[in-house]
């Protein structure tokens, strides 16, 4: 049976992201990768919002110290119902058959592995918190606590290591598909402009992470932030006629206004770098939220 009835059968050698040659195939790839990106962004926000709680849970096991009730993280915060009940998650490990066998295997394995570890953090966190609240550590000399803490640490590290691999692969498999979709679009230039500005935001957040870990990025941060400010000011009022015809003007201007409103948070952290102060985990969490909001606005636009 032919997999692509609308565009004709294709030999296996022609299957794969680099061999995509039709709109139906391109849309299948972009639809799937958008689902993956949305999940990764939601999940990353969840993990970052729970980071301080994870530290508390791990430290409790290491120090074997009974925590006061107010010191124990809240169980409800470890259950993200939005992610857990999102029906789109069912398709996360079912990549389109237009991708090559290698590409399909990569997404099935890596996205599945990431999701397994993300869910393991939520599940283990809930069980461990109940264990602490019930003071069961007094019955088994913290043995289970050490097991829970190890599971949390390993799962969190796995998520951090797998995430960039998935996002890099998404960039590779969507390159030609995006080109096909944009080829005849009357707002191609507008889309590429917004995509470029989003990329700059992502690069800035990455650079702040490098600054936090290694230092020495003050001037690069200054230059990139200035570039972003300049570009946003220049780009926000472009393509009015084309966007209006395609009913995309509101979502285009919304991208620039929403991200511009968040740049105040970026300036706060940049100010700390100028003053020689340390970039904290809380600072990085705020920057990630800025990045995720920008991605959300971009996805609404396209």
PDB file of C-alpha atoms in Angstrom:
ATOM      1  CA  UNK A   1       0.000   0.000   0.000  1.00  0.00           C
ATOM      2  CA  UNK A   2       1.313   3.429  -0.909  1.00  0.00           C
ATOM      3  CA  UNK A   3       2.060   5.657   2.087  1.00  0.00           C
ATOM      4  CA  UNK A   4       1.592   8.947   0.267  1.00  0.00           C
ATOM      5  CA  UNK A   5      -1.441   8.566  -1.953  1.00  0.00           C
ATOM      6  CA  UNK A   6      -1.797  12.273  -2.709  1.00  0.00           C
ATOM      7  CA  UNK A   7       1.719  12.640  -4.061  1.00  0.00           C
ATOM      8  CA  UNK A   8       2.513   9.208  -5.390  1.00  0.00           C
ATOM      9  CA  UNK A   9       4.556   6.285  -4.046  1.00  0.00           C
ATOM     10  CA  UNK A  10       8.197   6.870  -3.174  1.00  0.00           C
ATOM     11  CA  UNK A  11      11.033   4.391  -2.967  1.00  0.00           C
ATOM     12  CA  UNK A  12      12.572   3.865   0.466  1.00  0.00           C
ATOM     13  CA  UNK A  13      15.806   5.484  -0.702  1.00  0.00           C
ATOM     14  CA  UNK A  14      13.904   8.751  -1.202  1.00  0.00           C
ATOM     15  CA  UNK A  15      12.325   8.780   2.239  1.00  0.00           C
ATOM     16  CA  UNK A  16      13.914  11.138   4.748  1.00  0.00           C
ATOM     17  CA  UNK A  17      13.907  14.810   5.683  1.00  0.00           C
ATOM     18  CA  UNK A  18      16.495  15.760   3.077  1.00  0.00           C
ATOM     19  CA  UNK A  19      14.422  14.168   0.286  1.00  0.00           C
ATOM     20  CA  UNK A  20      11.099  15.825   1.069  1.00  0.00           C
ATOM     21  CA  UNK A  21       9.647  17.261  -2.117  1.00  0.00           C
ATOM     22  CA  UNK A  22       5.986  17.989  -1.481  1.00  0.00           C
ATOM     23  CA  UNK A  23       3.748  20.088   0.717  1.00  0.00           C
ATOM     24  CA  UNK A  24       1.996  17.094   2.298  1.00  0.00           C
ATOM     25  CA  UNK A  25       5.294  15.576   3.405  1.00  0.00           C
ATOM     26  CA  UNK A  26       6.601  18.924   4.626  1.00  0.00           C
ATOM     27  CA  UNK A  27       3.462  19.574   6.665  1.00  0.00           C
ATOM     28  CA  UNK A  28       3.720  16.116   8.245  1.00  0.00           C
ATOM     29  CA  UNK A  29       7.259  16.840   9.447  1.00  0.00           C
ATOM     30  CA  UNK A  30       6.510  20.352  10.688  1.00  0.00           C
ATOM     31  CA  UNK A  31       3.332  19.212  12.441  1.00  0.00           C
ATOM     32  CA  UNK A  32       5.220  16.489  14.297  1.00  0.00           C
ATOM     33  CA  UNK A  33       8.233  18.613  15.241  1.00  0.00           C
ATOM     34  CA  UNK A  34       5.984  21.437  16.471  1.00  0.00           C
ATOM     35  CA  UNK A  35       4.323  18.941  18.815  1.00  0.00           C
ATOM     36  CA  UNK A  36       7.746  17.860  20.077  1.00  0.00           C
ATOM     37  CA  UNK A  37       8.919  21.449  20.560  1.00  0.00           C
ATOM     38  CA  UNK A  38       5.760  22.435  22.441  1.00  0.00           C
ATOM     39  CA  UNK A  39       6.202  19.453  24.751  1.00  0.00           C
ATOM     40  CA  UNK A  40       9.899  20.167  25.303  1.00  0.00           C
ATOM     41  CA  UNK A  41       9.187  23.801  26.177  1.00  0.00           C
ATOM     42  CA  UNK A  42       6.384  22.910  28.602  1.00  0.00           C
ATOM     43  CA  UNK A  43       8.513  20.206  30.169  1.00  0.00           C
ATOM     44  CA  UNK A  44      11.557  22.447  30.457  1.00  0.00           C
ATOM     45  CA  UNK A  45       9.495  25.096  32.233  1.00  0.00           C
ATOM     46  CA  UNK A  46       8.193  22.440  34.609  1.00  0.00           C
ATOM     47  CA  UNK A  47      11.674  21.125  35.404  1.00  0.00           C
ATOM     48  CA  UNK A  48      13.121  24.566  35.970  1.00  0.00           C
ATOM     49  CA  UNK A  49      10.260  25.599  38.224  1.00  0.00           C
ATOM     50  CA  UNK A  50      10.915  22.493  40.352  1.00  0.00           C
ATOM     51  CA  UNK A  51      14.702  22.793  40.458  1.00  0.00           C
ATOM     52  CA  UNK A  52      14.960  24.312  43.950  1.00  0.00           C
ATOM     53  CA  UNK A  53      12.553  21.658  45.271  1.00  0.00           C
ATOM     54  CA  UNK A  54      14.682  18.922  43.730  1.00  0.00           C
ATOM     55  CA  UNK A  55      17.741  20.320  45.502  1.00  0.00           C
ATOM     56  CA  UNK A  56      15.865  20.234  48.815  1.00  0.00           C
ATOM     57  CA  UNK A  57      14.835  16.623  48.294  1.00  0.00           C
ATOM     58  CA  UNK A  58      18.335  15.488  47.332  1.00  0.00           C
ATOM     59  CA  UNK A  59      19.942  17.372  50.228  1.00  0.00           C
ATOM     60  CA  UNK A  60      17.508  15.831  52.706  1.00  0.00           C
ATOM     61  CA  UNK A  61      18.703  12.345  51.743  1.00  0.00           C
ATOM     62  CA  UNK A  62      22.376  13.325  51.787  1.00  0.00           C
ATOM     63  CA  UNK A  63      22.171  14.955  55.216  1.00  0.00           C
ATOM     64  CA  UNK A  64      19.701  12.428  56.627  1.00  0.00           C
ATOM     65  CA  UNK A  65      17.937  15.271  58.351  1.00  0.00           C
ATOM     66  CA  UNK A  66      14.234  15.155  59.141  1.00  0.00           C
ATOM     67  CA  UNK A  67      12.633  18.216  57.580  1.00  0.00           C
ATOM     68  CA  UNK A  68      10.005  20.368  59.201  1.00  0.00           C
ATOM     69  CA  UNK A  69       6.641  20.253  57.482  1.00  0.00           C
ATOM     70  CA  UNK A  70       7.101  23.754  56.020  1.00  0.00           C
ATOM     71  CA  UNK A  71      10.497  22.765  54.581  1.00  0.00           C
ATOM     72  CA  UNK A  72       9.142  19.864  52.545  1.00  0.00           C
ATOM     73  CA  UNK A  73       8.167  20.741  48.943  1.00  0.00           C
ATOM     74  CA  UNK A  74       4.466  20.618  48.118  1.00  0.00           C
ATOM     75  CA  UNK A  75       3.361  17.377  46.514  1.00  0.00           C
ATOM     76  CA  UNK A  76       0.874  19.104  44.206  1.00  0.00           C
ATOM     77  CA  UNK A  77       3.641  21.128  42.540  1.00  0.00           C
ATOM     78  CA  UNK A  78       5.254  17.961  41.195  1.00  0.00           C
ATOM     79  CA  UNK A  79       2.183  16.993  39.213  1.00  0.00           C
ATOM     80  CA  UNK A  80       1.824  19.062  36.038  1.00  0.00           C
ATOM     81  CA  UNK A  81      -1.707  18.241  34.905  1.00  0.00           C
ATOM     82  CA  UNK A  82      -1.378  20.271  31.711  1.00  0.00           C
ATOM     83  CA  UNK A  83       1.453  18.083  30.462  1.00  0.00           C
ATOM     84  CA  UNK A  84       0.105  14.857  31.898  1.00  0.00           C
ATOM     85  CA  UNK A  85      -3.298  15.221  30.261  1.00  0.00           C
ATOM     86  CA  UNK A  86      -2.137  16.665  26.951  1.00  0.00           C
ATOM     87  CA  UNK A  87      -3.488  14.337  24.249  1.00  0.00           C
ATOM     88  CA  UNK A  88      -0.766  15.488  21.886  1.00  0.00           C
ATOM     89  CA  UNK A  89       1.697  13.521  24.017  1.00  0.00           C
ATOM     90  CA  UNK A  90       0.312  10.340  22.497  1.00  0.00           C
ATOM     91  CA  UNK A  91       1.978  11.226  19.179  1.00  0.00           C
ATOM     92  CA  UNK A  92       5.347  12.266  20.613  1.00  0.00           C
ATOM     93  CA  UNK A  93       6.946   8.906  19.888  1.00  0.00           C
ATOM     94  CA  UNK A  94       5.107   8.352  16.602  1.00  0.00           C
ATOM     95  CA  UNK A  95       7.120  10.350  14.036  1.00  0.00           C
ATOM     96  CA  UNK A  96       5.752  10.543  10.472  1.00  0.00           C
ATOM     97  CA  UNK A  97       6.810   7.794   8.079  1.00  0.00           C
ATOM     98  CA  UNK A  98       8.063  10.394   5.619  1.00  0.00           C
ATOM     99  CA  UNK A  99      11.168  10.557   7.827  1.00  0.00           C
ATOM    100  CA  UNK A 100      13.878   7.965   7.246  1.00  0.00           C
ATOM    101  CA  UNK A 101      14.067   4.866   9.431  1.00  0.00           C
ATOM    102  CA  UNK A 102      17.076   6.377  11.211  1.00  0.00           C
ATOM    103  CA  UNK A 103      15.228   9.643  11.850  1.00  0.00           C
ATOM    104  CA  UNK A 104      12.120   7.838  13.077  1.00  0.00           C
ATOM    105  CA  UNK A 105      14.211   5.631  15.365  1.00  0.00           C
ATOM    106  CA  UNK A 106      15.976   8.677  16.803  1.00  0.00           C
ATOM    107  CA  UNK A 107      12.748  10.446  17.765  1.00  0.00           C
ATOM    108  CA  UNK A 108      11.116   7.296  19.100  1.00  0.00           C
ATOM    109  CA  UNK A 109      14.133   6.582  21.291  1.00  0.00           C
ATOM    110  CA  UNK A 110      15.196  10.058  22.417  1.00  0.00           C
ATOM    111  CA  UNK A 111      11.771  11.639  22.877  1.00  0.00           C
ATOM    112  CA  UNK A 112      10.574   8.469  24.585  1.00  0.00           C
ATOM    113  CA  UNK A 113      13.622   8.468  26.849  1.00  0.00           C
ATOM    114  CA  UNK A 114      13.183  12.145  27.681  1.00  0.00           C
ATOM    115  CA  UNK A 115       9.483  11.687  28.473  1.00  0.00           C
ATOM    116  CA  UNK A 116      10.195   8.619  30.613  1.00  0.00           C
ATOM    117  CA  UNK A 117      12.688  10.562  32.734  1.00  0.00           C
ATOM    118  CA  UNK A 118      10.497  13.652  32.972  1.00  0.00           C
ATOM    119  CA  UNK A 119       7.591  11.517  34.184  1.00  0.00           C
ATOM    120  CA  UNK A 120       9.930   9.672  36.554  1.00  0.00           C
ATOM    121  CA  UNK A 121      10.805  12.991  38.215  1.00  0.00           C
ATOM    122  CA  UNK A 122       7.134  13.774  38.778  1.00  0.00           C
ATOM    123  CA  UNK A 123       6.239  10.310  40.039  1.00  0.00           C
ATOM    124  CA  UNK A 124       9.278   9.891  42.264  1.00  0.00           C
ATOM    125  CA  UNK A 125       8.905  13.412  43.623  1.00  0.00           C
ATOM    126  CA  UNK A 126       5.342  12.730  44.752  1.00  0.00           C
ATOM    127  CA  UNK A 127       6.268   9.411  46.416  1.00  0.00           C
ATOM    128  CA  UNK A 128       9.351  10.881  48.104  1.00  0.00           C
ATOM    129  CA  UNK A 129       7.415  13.852  49.469  1.00  0.00           C
ATOM    130  CA  UNK A 130       4.810  11.486  50.980  1.00  0.00           C
ATOM    131  CA  UNK A 131       7.689   9.509  52.496  1.00  0.00           C
ATOM    132  CA  UNK A 132       9.085  12.661  54.140  1.00  0.00           C
ATOM    133  CA  UNK A 133       5.701  13.873  55.350  1.00  0.00           C
ATOM    134  CA  UNK A 134       5.018  10.480  56.938  1.00  0.00           C
ATOM    135  CA  UNK A 135       8.533  10.436  58.466  1.00  0.00           C
ATOM    136  CA  UNK A 136       9.047   6.923  57.122  1.00  0.00           C
ATOM    137  CA  UNK A 137      12.775   7.674  57.145  1.00  0.00           C
ATOM    138  CA  UNK A 138      12.720   6.781  60.849  1.00  0.00           C
ATOM    139  CA  UNK A 139      11.700   3.213  59.990  1.00  0.00           C
ATOM    140  CA  UNK A 140      14.283   2.401  57.320  1.00  0.00           C
ATOM    141  CA  UNK A 141      17.209   4.685  58.214  1.00  0.00           C
ATOM    142  CA  UNK A 142      16.857   6.857  55.079  1.00  0.00           C
ATOM    143  CA  UNK A 143      17.572   3.943  52.719  1.00  0.00           C
ATOM    144  CA  UNK A 144      14.506   4.649  50.548  1.00  0.00           C
ATOM    145  CA  UNK A 145      15.239   8.379  50.647  1.00  0.00           C
ATOM    146  CA  UNK A 146      18.673   7.745  49.141  1.00  0.00           C
ATOM    147  CA  UNK A 147      17.074   5.660  46.400  1.00  0.00           C
ATOM    148  CA  UNK A 148      14.519   8.382  45.633  1.00  0.00           C
ATOM    149  CA  UNK A 149      17.200  11.089  45.594  1.00  0.00           C
ATOM    150  CA  UNK A 150      19.406   9.077  43.225  1.00  0.00           C
ATOM    151  CA  UNK A 151      16.477   8.493  40.890  1.00  0.00           C
ATOM    152  CA  UNK A 152      15.648  12.200  40.838  1.00  0.00           C
ATOM    153  CA  UNK A 153      19.248  13.230  40.169  1.00  0.00           C
ATOM    154  CA  UNK A 154      19.748  10.723  37.361  1.00  0.00           C
ATOM    155  CA  UNK A 155      16.411  11.495  35.703  1.00  0.00           C
ATOM    156  CA  UNK A 156      17.011  15.255  35.836  1.00  0.00           C
ATOM    157  CA  UNK A 157      20.503  14.863  34.388  1.00  0.00           C
ATOM    158  CA  UNK A 158      19.143  12.642  31.627  1.00  0.00           C
ATOM    159  CA  UNK A 159      16.550  15.262  30.667  1.00  0.00           C
ATOM    160  CA  UNK A 160      19.197  17.986  30.546  1.00  0.00           C
ATOM    161  CA  UNK A 161      21.466  15.843  28.354  1.00  0.00           C
ATOM    162  CA  UNK A 162      18.786  14.592  25.962  1.00  0.00           C
ATOM    163  CA  UNK A 163      16.986  17.904  25.366  1.00  0.00           C
ATOM    164  CA  UNK A 164      19.702  19.562  23.201  1.00  0.00           C
ATOM    165  CA  UNK A 165      20.074  16.374  21.118  1.00  0.00           C
ATOM    166  CA  UNK A 166      16.372  16.430  20.291  1.00  0.00           C
ATOM    167  CA  UNK A 167      16.308  20.146  19.471  1.00  0.00           C
ATOM    168  CA  UNK A 168      19.387  19.835  17.244  1.00  0.00           C
ATOM    169  CA  UNK A 169      17.735  16.969  15.350  1.00  0.00           C
ATOM    170  CA  UNK A 170      14.552  19.008  14.951  1.00  0.00           C
ATOM    171  CA  UNK A 171      16.589  21.772  13.272  1.00  0.00           C
ATOM    172  CA  UNK A 172      18.077  19.259  10.843  1.00  0.00           C
ATOM    173  CA  UNK A 173      14.872  17.496   9.796  1.00  0.00           C
ATOM    174  CA  UNK A 174      12.806  20.670   9.413  1.00  0.00           C
ATOM    175  CA  UNK A 175      15.218  22.650   7.242  1.00  0.00           C
ATOM    176  CA  UNK A 176      13.987  21.450   3.846  1.00  0.00           C
ATOM    177  CA  UNK A 177      10.362  21.075   4.988  1.00  0.00           C
ATOM    178  CA  UNK A 178      10.277  24.704   6.091  1.00  0.00           C
ATOM    179  CA  UNK A 179      11.760  25.826   2.788  1.00  0.00           C
ATOM    180  CA  UNK A 180       9.019  23.998   0.883  1.00  0.00           C
ATOM    181  CA  UNK A 181       6.224  25.414   3.026  1.00  0.00           C
ATOM    182  CA  UNK A 182       7.605  28.932   2.727  1.00  0.00           C
ATOM    183  CA  UNK A 183       8.398  28.792  -0.990  1.00  0.00           C
ATOM    184  CA  UNK A 184       5.039  30.133  -2.165  1.00  0.00           C
ATOM    185  CA  UNK A 185       4.000  31.943   1.009  1.00  0.00           C
ATOM    186  CA  UNK A 186       3.189  35.636   0.535  1.00  0.00           C
ATOM    187  CA  UNK A 187       4.526  36.276   4.058  1.00  0.00           C
ATOM    188  CA  UNK A 188       7.747  34.277   3.693  1.00  0.00           C
ATOM    189  CA  UNK A 189       9.922  37.287   4.505  1.00  0.00           C
ATOM    190  CA  UNK A 190       7.880  38.095   7.611  1.00  0.00           C
ATOM    191  CA  UNK A 191       8.156  34.525   8.877  1.00  0.00           C
ATOM    192  CA  UNK A 192      11.908  34.443   8.337  1.00  0.00           C
ATOM    193  CA  UNK A 193      12.254  37.794  10.110  1.00  0.00           C
ATOM    194  CA  UNK A 194      10.375  36.576  13.170  1.00  0.00           C
ATOM    195  CA  UNK A 195      12.247  33.272  13.129  1.00  0.00           C
ATOM    196  CA  UNK A 196      15.577  35.133  13.052  1.00  0.00           C
ATOM    197  CA  UNK A 197      14.589  37.336  15.982  1.00  0.00           C
ATOM    198  CA  UNK A 198      13.412  34.313  17.962  1.00  0.00           C
ATOM    199  CA  UNK A 199      16.750  32.643  17.284  1.00  0.00           C
ATOM    200  CA  UNK A 200      18.524  35.686  18.726  1.00  0.00           C
ATOM    201  CA  UNK A 201      16.499  35.387  21.938  1.00  0.00           C
ATOM    202  CA  UNK A 202      17.436  31.714  22.220  1.00  0.00           C
ATOM    203  CA  UNK A 203      21.112  32.533  21.615  1.00  0.00           C
ATOM    204  CA  UNK A 204      20.999  35.231  24.297  1.00  0.00           C
ATOM    205  CA  UNK A 205      19.568  32.851  26.906  1.00  0.00           C
ATOM    206  CA  UNK A 206      22.210  30.246  25.997  1.00  0.00           C
ATOM    207  CA  UNK A 207      24.898  32.893  26.395  1.00  0.00           C
ATOM    208  CA  UNK A 208      23.610  33.801  29.858  1.00  0.00           C
ATOM    209  CA  UNK A 209      23.933  30.130  30.810  1.00  0.00           C
ATOM    210  CA  UNK A 210      27.544  30.137  29.607  1.00  0.00           C
ATOM    211  CA  UNK A 211      28.157  33.328  31.585  1.00  0.00           C
ATOM    212  CA  UNK A 212      26.743  31.671  34.712  1.00  0.00           C
ATOM    213  CA  UNK A 213      28.986  28.624  34.274  1.00  0.00           C
ATOM    214  CA  UNK A 214      32.184  30.090  32.873  1.00  0.00           C
ATOM    215  CA  UNK A 215      32.021  33.887  32.968  1.00  0.00           C
ATOM    216  CA  UNK A 216      33.770  36.078  30.415  1.00  0.00           C
ATOM    217  CA  UNK A 217      30.736  36.754  28.205  1.00  0.00           C
ATOM    218  CA  UNK A 218      29.926  40.299  29.325  1.00  0.00           C
ATOM    219  CA  UNK A 219      30.701  42.039  26.028  1.00  0.00           C
ATOM    220  CA  UNK A 220      29.038  39.347  23.924  1.00  0.00           C
ATOM    221  CA  UNK A 221      25.899  39.681  26.037  1.00  0.00           C
ATOM    222  CA  UNK A 222      25.948  43.460  25.675  1.00  0.00           C
ATOM    223  CA  UNK A 223      26.371  43.264  21.900  1.00  0.00           C
ATOM    224  CA  UNK A 224      23.709  40.594  21.366  1.00  0.00           C
ATOM    225  CA  UNK A 225      21.160  42.333  23.583  1.00  0.00           C
ATOM    226  CA  UNK A 226      21.735  45.621  21.737  1.00  0.00           C
ATOM    227  CA  UNK A 227      21.264  43.800  18.434  1.00  0.00           C
ATOM    228  CA  UNK A 228      17.975  42.329  19.653  1.00  0.00           C
ATOM    229  CA  UNK A 229      16.665  45.701  20.806  1.00  0.00           C
ATOM    230  CA  UNK A 230      17.603  47.322  17.495  1.00  0.00           C
ATOM    231  CA  UNK A 231      16.106  44.538  15.381  1.00  0.00           C
ATOM    232  CA  UNK A 232      12.863  44.449  17.340  1.00  0.00           C
ATOM    233  CA  UNK A 233      12.412  48.179  16.903  1.00  0.00           C
ATOM    234  CA  UNK A 234      13.138  47.973  13.161  1.00  0.00           C
ATOM    235  CA  UNK A 235      11.050  44.864  12.472  1.00  0.00           C
ATOM    236  CA  UNK A 236       7.891  45.418  14.524  1.00  0.00           C
ATOM    237  CA  UNK A 237       6.148  47.598  11.914  1.00  0.00           C
ATOM    238  CA  UNK A 238       7.231  45.802   8.733  1.00  0.00           C
ATOM    239  CA  UNK A 239       5.149  43.810   6.188  1.00  0.00           C
ATOM    240  CA  UNK A 240       1.869  45.496   7.141  1.00  0.00           C
ATOM    241  CA  UNK A 241       0.215  45.099   3.745  1.00  0.00           C
ATOM    242  CA  UNK A 242       1.206  41.429   3.233  1.00  0.00           C
ATOM    243  CA  UNK A 243       0.320  40.422   6.787  1.00  0.00           C
ATOM    244  CA  UNK A 244      -3.026  42.204   6.673  1.00  0.00           C
ATOM    245  CA  UNK A 245      -4.031  40.325   3.520  1.00  0.00           C
ATOM    246  CA  UNK A 246      -3.148  37.013   5.189  1.00  0.00           C
ATOM    247  CA  UNK A 247      -4.850  37.966   8.487  1.00  0.00           C
ATOM    248  CA  UNK A 248      -1.526  37.630  10.287  1.00  0.00           C
ATOM    249  CA  UNK A 249      -0.808  41.213  11.282  1.00  0.00           C
ATOM    250  CA  UNK A 250      -2.148  40.889  14.834  1.00  0.00           C
ATOM    251  CA  UNK A 251      -0.111  37.771  15.658  1.00  0.00           C
ATOM    252  CA  UNK A 252       2.991  39.328  14.068  1.00  0.00           C
ATOM    253  CA  UNK A 253       2.761  42.517  16.111  1.00  0.00           C
ATOM    254  CA  UNK A 254       1.831  40.465  19.175  1.00  0.00           C
ATOM    255  CA  UNK A 255       5.125  38.573  18.923  1.00  0.00           C
ATOM    256  CA  UNK A 256       7.133  41.791  19.035  1.00  0.00           C
ATOM    257  CA  UNK A 257       5.052  43.496  21.713  1.00  0.00           C
ATOM    258  CA  UNK A 258       4.929  40.449  24.006  1.00  0.00           C
ATOM    259  CA  UNK A 259       8.655  39.765  23.786  1.00  0.00           C
ATOM    260  CA  UNK A 260       9.523  43.451  24.153  1.00  0.00           C
ATOM    261  CA  UNK A 261       7.472  43.549  27.347  1.00  0.00           C
ATOM    262  CA  UNK A 262       9.627  40.703  28.711  1.00  0.00           C
ATOM    263  CA  UNK A 263      12.975  42.304  27.881  1.00  0.00           C
ATOM    264  CA  UNK A 264      12.902  44.161  31.201  1.00  0.00           C
ATOM    265  CA  UNK A 265      13.635  40.827  32.908  1.00  0.00           C
ATOM    266  CA  UNK A 266      16.576  40.336  30.566  1.00  0.00           C
ATOM    267  CA  UNK A 267      17.947  43.786  31.365  1.00  0.00           C
ATOM    268  CA  UNK A 268      17.836  43.013  35.097  1.00  0.00           C
ATOM    269  CA  UNK A 269      20.089  40.006  34.626  1.00  0.00           C
ATOM    270  CA  UNK A 270      22.318  41.868  32.186  1.00  0.00           C
ATOM    271  CA  UNK A 271      22.702  44.621  34.783  1.00  0.00           C
ATOM    272  CA  UNK A 272      23.964  42.048  37.269  1.00  0.00           C
ATOM    273  CA  UNK A 273      26.582  40.899  34.756  1.00  0.00           C
ATOM    274  CA  UNK A 274      27.706  44.501  34.226  1.00  0.00           C
ATOM    275  CA  UNK A 275      28.106  44.886  37.990  1.00  0.00           C
ATOM    276  CA  UNK A 276      30.119  41.697  38.267  1.00  0.00           C
ATOM    277  CA  UNK A 277      27.435  39.838  40.209  1.00  0.00           C
ATOM    278  CA  UNK A 278      26.684  36.129  39.890  1.00  0.00           C
ATOM    279  CA  UNK A 279      23.891  34.963  37.586  1.00  0.00           C
ATOM    280  CA  UNK A 280      21.720  32.741  39.799  1.00  0.00           C
ATOM    281  CA  UNK A 281      19.424  29.807  39.065  1.00  0.00           C
ATOM    282  CA  UNK A 282      16.482  32.118  39.713  1.00  0.00           C
ATOM    283  CA  UNK A 283      17.826  34.517  37.071  1.00  0.00           C
ATOM    284  CA  UNK A 284      18.148  31.685  34.575  1.00  0.00           C
ATOM    285  CA  UNK A 285      14.612  30.503  35.339  1.00  0.00           C
ATOM    286  CA  UNK A 286      13.289  33.973  34.512  1.00  0.00           C
ATOM    287  CA  UNK A 287      15.248  34.042  31.259  1.00  0.00           C
ATOM    288  CA  UNK A 288      13.877  30.644  30.290  1.00  0.00           C
ATOM    289  CA  UNK A 289      10.359  31.909  30.860  1.00  0.00           C
ATOM    290  CA  UNK A 290      11.097  34.828  28.532  1.00  0.00           C
ATOM    291  CA  UNK A 291      12.395  32.387  25.929  1.00  0.00           C
ATOM    292  CA  UNK A 292       9.395  30.065  26.252  1.00  0.00           C
ATOM    293  CA  UNK A 293       6.952  32.957  25.912  1.00  0.00           C
ATOM    294  CA  UNK A 294       8.772  34.040  22.762  1.00  0.00           C
ATOM    295  CA  UNK A 295       8.500  30.506  21.341  1.00  0.00           C
ATOM    296  CA  UNK A 296       4.803  30.449  22.177  1.00  0.00           C
ATOM    297  CA  UNK A 297       4.209  33.763  20.413  1.00  0.00           C
ATOM    298  CA  UNK A 298       6.169  32.561  17.408  1.00  0.00           C
ATOM    299  CA  UNK A 299       4.131  29.358  17.174  1.00  0.00           C
ATOM    300  CA  UNK A 300       0.886  31.355  17.301  1.00  0.00           C
ATOM    301  CA  UNK A 301       2.149  33.536  14.452  1.00  0.00           C
ATOM    302  CA  UNK A 302       3.186  30.727  12.126  1.00  0.00           C
TER     303      UNK A 302
END
